mmCIF file of C-alpha atoms in Angstrom:
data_model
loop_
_atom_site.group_PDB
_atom_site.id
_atom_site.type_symbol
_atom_site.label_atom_id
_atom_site.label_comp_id
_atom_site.label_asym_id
_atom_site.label_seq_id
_atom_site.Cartn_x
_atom_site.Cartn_y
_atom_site.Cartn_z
ATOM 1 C CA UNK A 278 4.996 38.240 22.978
ATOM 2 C CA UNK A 279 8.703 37.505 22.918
ATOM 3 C CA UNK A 280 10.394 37.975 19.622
ATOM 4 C CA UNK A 281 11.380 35.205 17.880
ATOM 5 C CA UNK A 282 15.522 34.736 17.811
ATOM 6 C CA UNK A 283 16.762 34.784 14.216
ATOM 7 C CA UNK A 284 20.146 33.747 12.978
ATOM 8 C CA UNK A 285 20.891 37.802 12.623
ATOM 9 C CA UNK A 286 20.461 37.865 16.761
ATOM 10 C CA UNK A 287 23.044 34.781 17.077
ATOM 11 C CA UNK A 288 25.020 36.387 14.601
ATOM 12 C CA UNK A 289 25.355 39.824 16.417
ATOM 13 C CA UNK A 290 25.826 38.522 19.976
ATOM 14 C CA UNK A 291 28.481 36.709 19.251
ATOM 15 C CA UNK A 292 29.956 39.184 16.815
ATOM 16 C CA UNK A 293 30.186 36.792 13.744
ATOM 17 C CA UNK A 294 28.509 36.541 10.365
ATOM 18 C CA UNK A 295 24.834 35.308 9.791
ATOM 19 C CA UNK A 296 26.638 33.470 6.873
ATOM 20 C CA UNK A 297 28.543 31.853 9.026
ATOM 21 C CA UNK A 298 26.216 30.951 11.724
ATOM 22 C CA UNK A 299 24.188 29.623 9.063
ATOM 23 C CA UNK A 300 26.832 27.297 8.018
ATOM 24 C CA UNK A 301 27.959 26.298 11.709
ATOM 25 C CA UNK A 302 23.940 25.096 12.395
ATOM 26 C CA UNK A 303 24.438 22.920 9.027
ATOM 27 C CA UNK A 304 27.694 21.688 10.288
ATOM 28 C CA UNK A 305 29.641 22.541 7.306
ATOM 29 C CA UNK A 306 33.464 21.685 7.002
ATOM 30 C CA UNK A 307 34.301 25.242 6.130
ATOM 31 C CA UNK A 308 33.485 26.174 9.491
ATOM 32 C CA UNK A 309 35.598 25.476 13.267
ATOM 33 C CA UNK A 310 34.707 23.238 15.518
ATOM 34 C CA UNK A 311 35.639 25.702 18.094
ATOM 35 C CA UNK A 312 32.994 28.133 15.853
ATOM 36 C CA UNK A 313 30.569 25.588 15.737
ATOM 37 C CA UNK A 314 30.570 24.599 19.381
ATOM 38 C CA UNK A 315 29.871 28.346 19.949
ATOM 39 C CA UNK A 316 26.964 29.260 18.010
ATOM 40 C CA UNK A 317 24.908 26.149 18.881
ATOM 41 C CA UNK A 318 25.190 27.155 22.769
ATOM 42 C CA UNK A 319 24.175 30.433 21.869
ATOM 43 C CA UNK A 320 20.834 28.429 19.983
ATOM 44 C CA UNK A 321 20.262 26.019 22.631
ATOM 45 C CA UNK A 322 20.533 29.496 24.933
ATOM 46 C CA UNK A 323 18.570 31.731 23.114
ATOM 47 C CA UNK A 324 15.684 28.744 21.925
ATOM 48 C CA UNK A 325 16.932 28.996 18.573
ATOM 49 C CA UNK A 326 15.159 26.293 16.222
ATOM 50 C CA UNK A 327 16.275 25.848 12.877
ATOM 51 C CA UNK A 328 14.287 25.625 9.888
ATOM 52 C CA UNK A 329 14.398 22.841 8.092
ATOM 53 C CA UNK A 330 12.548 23.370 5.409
ATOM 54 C CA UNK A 331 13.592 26.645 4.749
ATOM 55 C CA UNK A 332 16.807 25.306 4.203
ATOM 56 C CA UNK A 333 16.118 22.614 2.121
ATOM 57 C CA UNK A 334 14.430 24.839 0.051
ATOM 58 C CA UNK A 335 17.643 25.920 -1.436
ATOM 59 C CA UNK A 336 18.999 22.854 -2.451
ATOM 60 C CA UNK A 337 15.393 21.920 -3.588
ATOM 61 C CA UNK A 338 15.248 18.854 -1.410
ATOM 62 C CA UNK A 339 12.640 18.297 1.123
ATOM 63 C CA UNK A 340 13.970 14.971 3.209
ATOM 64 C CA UNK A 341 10.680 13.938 2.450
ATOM 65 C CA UNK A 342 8.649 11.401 0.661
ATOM 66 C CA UNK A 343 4.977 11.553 0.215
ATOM 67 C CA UNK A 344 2.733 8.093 0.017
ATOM 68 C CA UNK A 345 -0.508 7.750 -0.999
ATOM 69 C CA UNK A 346 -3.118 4.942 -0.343
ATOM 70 C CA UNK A 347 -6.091 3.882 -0.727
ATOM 71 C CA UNK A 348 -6.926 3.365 3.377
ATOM 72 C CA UNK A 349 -5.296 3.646 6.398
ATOM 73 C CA UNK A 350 -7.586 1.188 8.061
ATOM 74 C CA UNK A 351 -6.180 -2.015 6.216
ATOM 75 C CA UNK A 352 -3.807 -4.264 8.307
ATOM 76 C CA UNK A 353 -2.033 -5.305 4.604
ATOM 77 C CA UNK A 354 -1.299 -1.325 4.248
ATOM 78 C CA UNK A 355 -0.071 -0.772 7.828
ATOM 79 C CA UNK A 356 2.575 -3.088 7.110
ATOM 80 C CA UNK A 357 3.713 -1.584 3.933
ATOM 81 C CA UNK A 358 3.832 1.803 5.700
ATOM 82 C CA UNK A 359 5.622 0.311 8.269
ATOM 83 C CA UNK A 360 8.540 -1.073 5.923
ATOM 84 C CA UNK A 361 8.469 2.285 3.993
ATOM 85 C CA UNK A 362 9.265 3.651 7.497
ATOM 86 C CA UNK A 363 11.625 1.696 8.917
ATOM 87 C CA UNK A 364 14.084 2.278 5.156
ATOM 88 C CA UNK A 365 12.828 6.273 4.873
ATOM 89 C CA UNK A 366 13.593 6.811 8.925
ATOM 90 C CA UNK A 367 16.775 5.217 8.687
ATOM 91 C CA UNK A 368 17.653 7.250 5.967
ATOM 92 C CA UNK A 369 16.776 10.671 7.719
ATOM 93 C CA UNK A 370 13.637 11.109 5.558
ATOM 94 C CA UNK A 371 9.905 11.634 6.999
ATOM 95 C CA UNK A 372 7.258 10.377 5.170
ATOM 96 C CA UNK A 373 3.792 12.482 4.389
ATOM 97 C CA UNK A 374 1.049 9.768 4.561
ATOM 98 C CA UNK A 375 -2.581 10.514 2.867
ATOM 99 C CA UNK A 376 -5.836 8.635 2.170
ATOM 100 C CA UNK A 377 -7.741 8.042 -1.105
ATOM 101 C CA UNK A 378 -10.869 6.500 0.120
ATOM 102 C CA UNK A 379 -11.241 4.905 -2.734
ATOM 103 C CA UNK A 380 -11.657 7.974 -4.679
ATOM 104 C CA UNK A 381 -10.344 9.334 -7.750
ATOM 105 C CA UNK A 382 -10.599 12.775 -6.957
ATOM 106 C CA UNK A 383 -9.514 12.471 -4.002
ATOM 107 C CA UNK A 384 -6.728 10.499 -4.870
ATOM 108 C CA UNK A 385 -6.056 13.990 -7.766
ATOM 109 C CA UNK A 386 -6.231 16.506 -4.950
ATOM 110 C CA UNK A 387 -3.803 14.355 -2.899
ATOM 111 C CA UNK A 388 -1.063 14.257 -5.381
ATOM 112 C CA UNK A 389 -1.416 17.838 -6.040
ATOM 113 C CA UNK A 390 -0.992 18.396 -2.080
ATOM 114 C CA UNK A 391 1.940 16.345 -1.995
ATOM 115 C CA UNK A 392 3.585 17.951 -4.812
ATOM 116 C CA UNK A 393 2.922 21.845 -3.934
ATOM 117 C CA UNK A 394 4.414 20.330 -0.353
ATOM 118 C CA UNK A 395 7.695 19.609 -1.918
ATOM 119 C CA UNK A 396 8.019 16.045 -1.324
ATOM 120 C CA UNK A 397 11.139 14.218 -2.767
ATOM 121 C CA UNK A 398 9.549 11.450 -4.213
ATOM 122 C CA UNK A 399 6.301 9.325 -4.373
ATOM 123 C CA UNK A 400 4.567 6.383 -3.717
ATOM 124 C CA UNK A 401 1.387 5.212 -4.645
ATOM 125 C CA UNK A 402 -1.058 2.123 -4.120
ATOM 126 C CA UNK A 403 -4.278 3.677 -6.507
ATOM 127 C CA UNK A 404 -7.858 4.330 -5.379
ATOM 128 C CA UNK A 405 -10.183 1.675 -6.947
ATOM 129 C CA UNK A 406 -12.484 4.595 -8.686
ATOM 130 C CA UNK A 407 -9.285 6.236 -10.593
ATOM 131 C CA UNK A 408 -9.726 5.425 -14.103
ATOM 132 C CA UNK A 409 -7.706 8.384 -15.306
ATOM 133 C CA UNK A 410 -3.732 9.050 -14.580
ATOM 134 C CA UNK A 411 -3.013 12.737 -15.727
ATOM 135 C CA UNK A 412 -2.569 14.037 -12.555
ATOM 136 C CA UNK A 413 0.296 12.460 -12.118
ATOM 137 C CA UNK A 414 2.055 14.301 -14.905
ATOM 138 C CA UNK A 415 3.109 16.978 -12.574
ATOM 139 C CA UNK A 416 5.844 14.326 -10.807
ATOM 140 C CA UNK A 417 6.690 12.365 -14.157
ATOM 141 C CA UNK A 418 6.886 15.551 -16.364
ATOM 142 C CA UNK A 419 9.340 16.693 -13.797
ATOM 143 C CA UNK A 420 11.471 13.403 -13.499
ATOM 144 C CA UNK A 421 10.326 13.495 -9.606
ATOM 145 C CA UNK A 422 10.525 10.052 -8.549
ATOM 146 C CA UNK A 423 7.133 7.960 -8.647
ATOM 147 C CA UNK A 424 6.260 4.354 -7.807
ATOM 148 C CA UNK A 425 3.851 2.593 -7.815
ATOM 149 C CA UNK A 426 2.802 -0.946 -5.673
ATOM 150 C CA UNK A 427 0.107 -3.418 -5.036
ATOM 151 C CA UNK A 428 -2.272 -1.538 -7.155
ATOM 152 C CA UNK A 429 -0.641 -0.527 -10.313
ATOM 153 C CA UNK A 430 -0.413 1.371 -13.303
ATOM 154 C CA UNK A 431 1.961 0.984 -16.275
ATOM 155 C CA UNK A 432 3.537 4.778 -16.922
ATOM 156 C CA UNK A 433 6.689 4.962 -18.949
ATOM 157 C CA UNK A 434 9.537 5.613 -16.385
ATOM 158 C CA UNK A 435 7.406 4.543 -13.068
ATOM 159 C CA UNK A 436 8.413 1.286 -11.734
ATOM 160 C CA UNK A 437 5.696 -1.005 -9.712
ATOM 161 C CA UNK A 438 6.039 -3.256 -6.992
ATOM 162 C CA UNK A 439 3.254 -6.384 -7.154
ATOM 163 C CA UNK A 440 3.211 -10.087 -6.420
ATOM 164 C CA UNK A 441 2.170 -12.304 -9.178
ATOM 165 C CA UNK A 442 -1.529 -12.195 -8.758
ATOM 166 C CA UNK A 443 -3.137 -14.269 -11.336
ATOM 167 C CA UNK A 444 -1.186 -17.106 -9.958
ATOM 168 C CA UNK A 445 -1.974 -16.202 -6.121
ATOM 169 C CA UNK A 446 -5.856 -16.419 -7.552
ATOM 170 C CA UNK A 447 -5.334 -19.848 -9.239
ATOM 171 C CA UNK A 448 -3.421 -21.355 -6.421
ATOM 172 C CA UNK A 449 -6.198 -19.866 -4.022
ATOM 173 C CA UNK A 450 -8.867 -21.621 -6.159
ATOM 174 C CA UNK A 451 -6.995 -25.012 -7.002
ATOM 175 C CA UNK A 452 -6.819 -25.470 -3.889
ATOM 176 C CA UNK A 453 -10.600 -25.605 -3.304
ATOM 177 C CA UNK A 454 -10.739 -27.920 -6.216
ATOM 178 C CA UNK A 455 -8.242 -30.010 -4.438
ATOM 179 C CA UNK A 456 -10.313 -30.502 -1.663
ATOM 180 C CA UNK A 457 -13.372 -31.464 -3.090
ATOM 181 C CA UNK A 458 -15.254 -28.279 -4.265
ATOM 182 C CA UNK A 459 -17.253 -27.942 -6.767
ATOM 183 C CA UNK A 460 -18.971 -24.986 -6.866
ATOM 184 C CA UNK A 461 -16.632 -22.367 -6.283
ATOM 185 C CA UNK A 462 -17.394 -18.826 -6.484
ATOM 186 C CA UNK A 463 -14.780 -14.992 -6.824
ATOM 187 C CA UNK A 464 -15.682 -12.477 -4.059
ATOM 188 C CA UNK A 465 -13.637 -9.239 -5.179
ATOM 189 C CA UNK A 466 -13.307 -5.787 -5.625
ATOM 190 C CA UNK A 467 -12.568 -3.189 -8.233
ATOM 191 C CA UNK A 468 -12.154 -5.351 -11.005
ATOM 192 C CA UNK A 469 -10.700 -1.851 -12.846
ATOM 193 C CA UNK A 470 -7.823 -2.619 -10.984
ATOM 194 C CA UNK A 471 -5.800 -4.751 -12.326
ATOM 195 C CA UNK A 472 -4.620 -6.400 -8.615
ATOM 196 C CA UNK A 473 -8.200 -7.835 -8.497
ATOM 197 C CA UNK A 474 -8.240 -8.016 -12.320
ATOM 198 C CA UNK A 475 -5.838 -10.540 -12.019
ATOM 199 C CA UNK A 476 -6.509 -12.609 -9.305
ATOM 200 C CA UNK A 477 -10.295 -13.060 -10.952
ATOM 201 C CA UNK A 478 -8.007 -14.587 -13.871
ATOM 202 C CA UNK A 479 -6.013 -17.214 -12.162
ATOM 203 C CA UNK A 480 -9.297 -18.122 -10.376
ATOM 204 C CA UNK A 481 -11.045 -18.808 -14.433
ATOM 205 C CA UNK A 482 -7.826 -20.106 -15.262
ATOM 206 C CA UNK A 483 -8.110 -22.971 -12.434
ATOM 207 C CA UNK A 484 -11.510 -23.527 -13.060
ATOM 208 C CA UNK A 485 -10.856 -24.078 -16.442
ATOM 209 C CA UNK A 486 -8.024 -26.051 -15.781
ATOM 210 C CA UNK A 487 -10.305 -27.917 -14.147
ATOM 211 C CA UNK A 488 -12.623 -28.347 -16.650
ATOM 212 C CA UNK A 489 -15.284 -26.487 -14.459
ATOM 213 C CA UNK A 490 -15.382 -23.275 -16.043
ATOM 214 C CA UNK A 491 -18.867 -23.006 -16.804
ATOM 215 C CA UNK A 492 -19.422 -22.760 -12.982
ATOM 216 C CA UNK A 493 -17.427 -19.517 -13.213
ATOM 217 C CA UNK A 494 -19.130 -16.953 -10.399
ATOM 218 C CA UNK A 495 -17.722 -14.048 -9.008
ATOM 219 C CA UNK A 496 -19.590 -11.247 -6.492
ATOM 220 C CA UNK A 497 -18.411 -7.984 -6.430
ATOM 221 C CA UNK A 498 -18.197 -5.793 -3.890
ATOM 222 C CA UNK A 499 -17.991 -2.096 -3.125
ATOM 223 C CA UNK A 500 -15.489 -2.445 -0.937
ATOM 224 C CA UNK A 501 -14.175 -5.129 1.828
ATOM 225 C CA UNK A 502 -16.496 -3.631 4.818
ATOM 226 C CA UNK A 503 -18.612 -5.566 6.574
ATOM 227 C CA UNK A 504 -22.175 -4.504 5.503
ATOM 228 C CA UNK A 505 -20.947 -6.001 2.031
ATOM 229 C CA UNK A 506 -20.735 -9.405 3.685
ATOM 230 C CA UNK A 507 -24.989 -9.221 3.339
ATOM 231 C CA UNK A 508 -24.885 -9.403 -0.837
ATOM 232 C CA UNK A 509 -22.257 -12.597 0.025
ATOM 233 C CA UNK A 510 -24.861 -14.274 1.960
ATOM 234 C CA UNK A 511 -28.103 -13.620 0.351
ATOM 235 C CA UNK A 512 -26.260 -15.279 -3.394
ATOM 236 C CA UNK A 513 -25.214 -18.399 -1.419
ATOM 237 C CA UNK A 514 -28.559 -18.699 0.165
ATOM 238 C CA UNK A 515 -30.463 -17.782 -3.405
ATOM 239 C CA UNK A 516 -28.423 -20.064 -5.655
ATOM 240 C CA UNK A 517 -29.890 -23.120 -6.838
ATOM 241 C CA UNK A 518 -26.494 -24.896 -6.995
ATOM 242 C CA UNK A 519 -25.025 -25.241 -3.504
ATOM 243 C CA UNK A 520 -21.762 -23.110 -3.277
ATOM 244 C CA UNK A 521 -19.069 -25.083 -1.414
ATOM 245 C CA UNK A 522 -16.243 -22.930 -1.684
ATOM 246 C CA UNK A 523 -15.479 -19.329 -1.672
ATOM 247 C CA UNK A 524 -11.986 -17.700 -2.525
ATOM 248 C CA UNK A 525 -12.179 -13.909 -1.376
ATOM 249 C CA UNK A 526 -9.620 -11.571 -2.148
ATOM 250 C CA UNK A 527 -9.887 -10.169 1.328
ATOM 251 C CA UNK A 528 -9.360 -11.498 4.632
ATOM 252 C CA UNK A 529 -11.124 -9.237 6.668
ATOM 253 C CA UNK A 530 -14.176 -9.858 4.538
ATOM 254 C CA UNK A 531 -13.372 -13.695 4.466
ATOM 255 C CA UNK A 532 -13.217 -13.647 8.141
ATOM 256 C CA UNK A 533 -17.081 -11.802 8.089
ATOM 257 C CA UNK A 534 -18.403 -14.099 5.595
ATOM 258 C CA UNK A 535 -17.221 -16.876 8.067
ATOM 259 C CA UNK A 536 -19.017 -15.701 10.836
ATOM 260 C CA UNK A 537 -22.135 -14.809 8.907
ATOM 261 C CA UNK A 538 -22.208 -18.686 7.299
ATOM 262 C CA UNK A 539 -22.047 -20.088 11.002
ATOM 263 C CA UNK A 540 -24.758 -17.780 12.122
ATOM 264 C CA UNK A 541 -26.867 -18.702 9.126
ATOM 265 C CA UNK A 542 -26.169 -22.488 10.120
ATOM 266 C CA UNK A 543 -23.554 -23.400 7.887
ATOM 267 C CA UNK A 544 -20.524 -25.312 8.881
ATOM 268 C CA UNK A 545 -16.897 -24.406 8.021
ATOM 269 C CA UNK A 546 -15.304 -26.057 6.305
ATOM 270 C CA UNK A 547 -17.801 -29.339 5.951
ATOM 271 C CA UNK A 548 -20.357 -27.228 4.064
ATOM 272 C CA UNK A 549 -18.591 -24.344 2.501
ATOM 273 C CA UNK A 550 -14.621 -24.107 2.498
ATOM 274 C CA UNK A 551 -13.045 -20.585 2.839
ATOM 275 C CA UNK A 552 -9.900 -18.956 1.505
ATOM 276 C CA UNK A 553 -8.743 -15.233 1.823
ATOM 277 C CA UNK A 554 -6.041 -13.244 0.944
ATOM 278 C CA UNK A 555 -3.432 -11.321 2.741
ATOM 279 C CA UNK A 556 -2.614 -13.116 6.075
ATOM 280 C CA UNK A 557 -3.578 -10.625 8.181
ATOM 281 C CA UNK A 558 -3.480 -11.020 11.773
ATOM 282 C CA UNK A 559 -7.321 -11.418 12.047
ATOM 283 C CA UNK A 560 -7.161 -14.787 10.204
ATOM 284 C CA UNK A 561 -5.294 -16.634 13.066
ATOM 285 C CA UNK A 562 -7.894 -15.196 15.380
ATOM 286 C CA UNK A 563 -11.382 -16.656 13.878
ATOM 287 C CA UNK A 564 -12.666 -20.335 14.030
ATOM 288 C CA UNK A 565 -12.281 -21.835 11.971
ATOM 289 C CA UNK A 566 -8.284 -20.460 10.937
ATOM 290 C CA UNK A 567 -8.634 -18.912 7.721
ATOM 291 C CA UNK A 568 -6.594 -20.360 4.985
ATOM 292 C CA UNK A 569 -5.365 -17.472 2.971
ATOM 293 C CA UNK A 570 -2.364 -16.051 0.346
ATOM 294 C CA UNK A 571 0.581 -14.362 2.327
ATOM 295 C CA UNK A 572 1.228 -11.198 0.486
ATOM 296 C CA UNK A 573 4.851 -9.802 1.981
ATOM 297 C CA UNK A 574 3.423 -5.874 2.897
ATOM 298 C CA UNK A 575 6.546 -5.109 5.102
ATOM 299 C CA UNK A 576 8.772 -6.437 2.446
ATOM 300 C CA UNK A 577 7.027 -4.806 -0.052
ATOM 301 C CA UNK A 578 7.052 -1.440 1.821
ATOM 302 C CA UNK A 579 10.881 -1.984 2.304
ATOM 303 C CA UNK A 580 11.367 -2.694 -0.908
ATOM 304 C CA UNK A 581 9.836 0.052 -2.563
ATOM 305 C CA UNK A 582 11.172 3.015 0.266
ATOM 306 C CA UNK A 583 14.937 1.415 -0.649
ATOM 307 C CA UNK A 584 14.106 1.806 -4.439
ATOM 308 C CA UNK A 585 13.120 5.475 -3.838
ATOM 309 C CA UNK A 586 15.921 6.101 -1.544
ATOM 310 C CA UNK A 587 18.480 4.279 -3.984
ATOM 311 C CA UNK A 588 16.945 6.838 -6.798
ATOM 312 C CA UNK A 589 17.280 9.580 -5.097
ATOM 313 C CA UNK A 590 21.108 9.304 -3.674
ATOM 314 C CA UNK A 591 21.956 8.308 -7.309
ATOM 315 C CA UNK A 592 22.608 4.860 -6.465
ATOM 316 C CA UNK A 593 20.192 3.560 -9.023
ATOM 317 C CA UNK A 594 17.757 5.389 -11.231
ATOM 318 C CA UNK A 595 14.394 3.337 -10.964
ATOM 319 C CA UNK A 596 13.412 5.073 -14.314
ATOM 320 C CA UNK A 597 14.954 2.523 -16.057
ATOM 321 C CA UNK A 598 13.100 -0.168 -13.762
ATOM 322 C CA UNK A 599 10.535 -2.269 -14.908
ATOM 323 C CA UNK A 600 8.312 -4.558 -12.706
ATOM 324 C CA UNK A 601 9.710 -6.236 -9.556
ATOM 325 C CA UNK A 602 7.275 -8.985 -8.314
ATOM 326 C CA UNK A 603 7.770 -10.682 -4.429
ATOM 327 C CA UNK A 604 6.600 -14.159 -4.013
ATOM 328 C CA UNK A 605 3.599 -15.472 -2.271
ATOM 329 C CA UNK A 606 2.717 -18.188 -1.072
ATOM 330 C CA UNK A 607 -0.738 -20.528 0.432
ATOM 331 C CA UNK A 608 -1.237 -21.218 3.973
ATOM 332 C CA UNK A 609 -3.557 -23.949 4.592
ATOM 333 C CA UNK A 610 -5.517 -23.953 8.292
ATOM 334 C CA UNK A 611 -8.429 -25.186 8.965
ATOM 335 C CA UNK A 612 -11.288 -22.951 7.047
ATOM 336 C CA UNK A 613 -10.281 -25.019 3.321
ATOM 337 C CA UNK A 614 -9.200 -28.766 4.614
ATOM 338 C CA UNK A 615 -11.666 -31.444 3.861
#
């Protein structure tokens, strides 16, 4: 096996310094042009590859930034990763990307990963099982940048990222009222969390409004899979008062509960009247369109990878940051119009 060429090798055939073929590979101003110039054709010549993270290490900066969500198999996170991305790339960072599942352990092991890795900074959207925050302690106690977006905690000195979703749940819900419903029911998630938390309020907040808040009925679900469209179904069938509208805080979910109600004979939106939540592609593709509540994930992710950034060039510290909420907004199709 060929030996591996070191710095020492470059510095000896050429018949300079190791310090200062160190220097030359970082491009630092102390050092020729005419110097520089010569050592990296003796690296490209002799395979050389330099080591980034060794020498990062000593000015205890990684170049990268570690993110943590809940899945990877959500179109609203692939857009947030993709704005995080585009700002981190841009900046020379690389992001380290990792999966809760939904789990709080998971989500414990992760952050402990991410910090023994080195990472600059992080970002996190929580698991909907984490109840307890501690292990997060090893970024904050260490003033190592953390955020935190679309599902939230409030931790002195950790800035979150959210829409304002009580009202995206009351405009999702007054709308059905609008158009004629009167028997509206929640389908959510996690009610721990307080992104669901809050959407179930503007939805009792409309109804009340409405003076139909003793009609107040919400399903929850594990998660937005489809074999949880099944517990949907089987309460609309079961309940003695016909449901004609349904406000899930999911489209993917919304757009399975759709095709369930047609299979099972019911007509959308005549019978039952449909609104989701996201905008993700999928709701352009069923039929009926599903109206739903565009939540900005690329703007989000943008936002949130130039806070971090801005933090960590000294630009801005985001300690001192409170809450920045992006607006949302309805889009009526076809699955909620009378």
């Amino acid at each position: 096996m060929s030996k591996k060429t070191t710095i020492y090798d470059i510095a000896e055939s050429l018949g300079i310094s190791p310090a200062t073929v160190s220097r030359s590979l970082n491009d630092h101003p102390s050092i020729s042009e005419k110097t520089k110039k010569k050592v990296l054709e003796a690296a490209k010549e002799t395979g050389y590859r330099i080591n980034k993270f060794a020498s990062n290490l000593s000015l205890q900066k990684s170049n990268t930034i570690g993110v943590i969500v809940p899945r990877l198999n959500s179109d609203f996170m692939s857009t947030v990763l993709s704005g995080i991305e585009t700002i981190a790339n841009n900046a020379g960072y690389n992001l380290v990307i990792s999966q809760s599942l939904e789990l709080e352990e998971k989500e414990k092991f992760n952050t402990k990963t991410l910090f023994e890795s080195g990472v600059d900074a992080l970002l996190v959207s929580l698991a909907n099982e984490t109840m307890n925050y501690d292990h997060f302690s090893i970024f904050t106690d260490r003033k190592i940048p953390l955020l935190f977006f679309d599902r939230v905690i409030d931790l002195p000195n950790c800035p979150t990222i959210i829409i304002d979703n009580e009202a995206a749940g009351y405009q999702a819900t007054e709308h059905l009222i609008q158009q004629g419903c009167k028997h509206v029911i929640h389908v959510s998630s996690g009610l721990n969390r307080s992104v669901y938390k809050l959407r179930y309020a503007g939805y009792r907040k409309a109804l009340k409004d409405a003076g139909q808040n003793f009609r107040e009925r919400v399903i929850q679900v594990d998660n937005f899979s489809p074999p949880e469209t099944k517990k949907v179904i089987d309460y609309i069938k079961k309940s003695e008062i016909p449901i004609d509208g349904i406000f899930v805080s999911s489209d993917s979910l919304a757009v399975y509960i759709i095709k369930e109600l047609r299979s099972n004979g019911y007509n959308v939106p005549n019978d039952i009247k449909v609104v989701g939540f996201n905008n993700d592609p999928v709701a352009q593709v069923i039929t009926p369109e599903l109206s739903t509540i565009e939540y900005p994930g690329y703007k989000m992710g943008k936002l949130a990878g130039q806070s971090i950034l801005s933090h960590l060039n000294g630009s801005i510290n985001i300690e001192t940051a409170d809450q920045i909420i992006l607006k949302h907004r309805l889009i009526i199709r076809e699955s909620s119009q009378k």
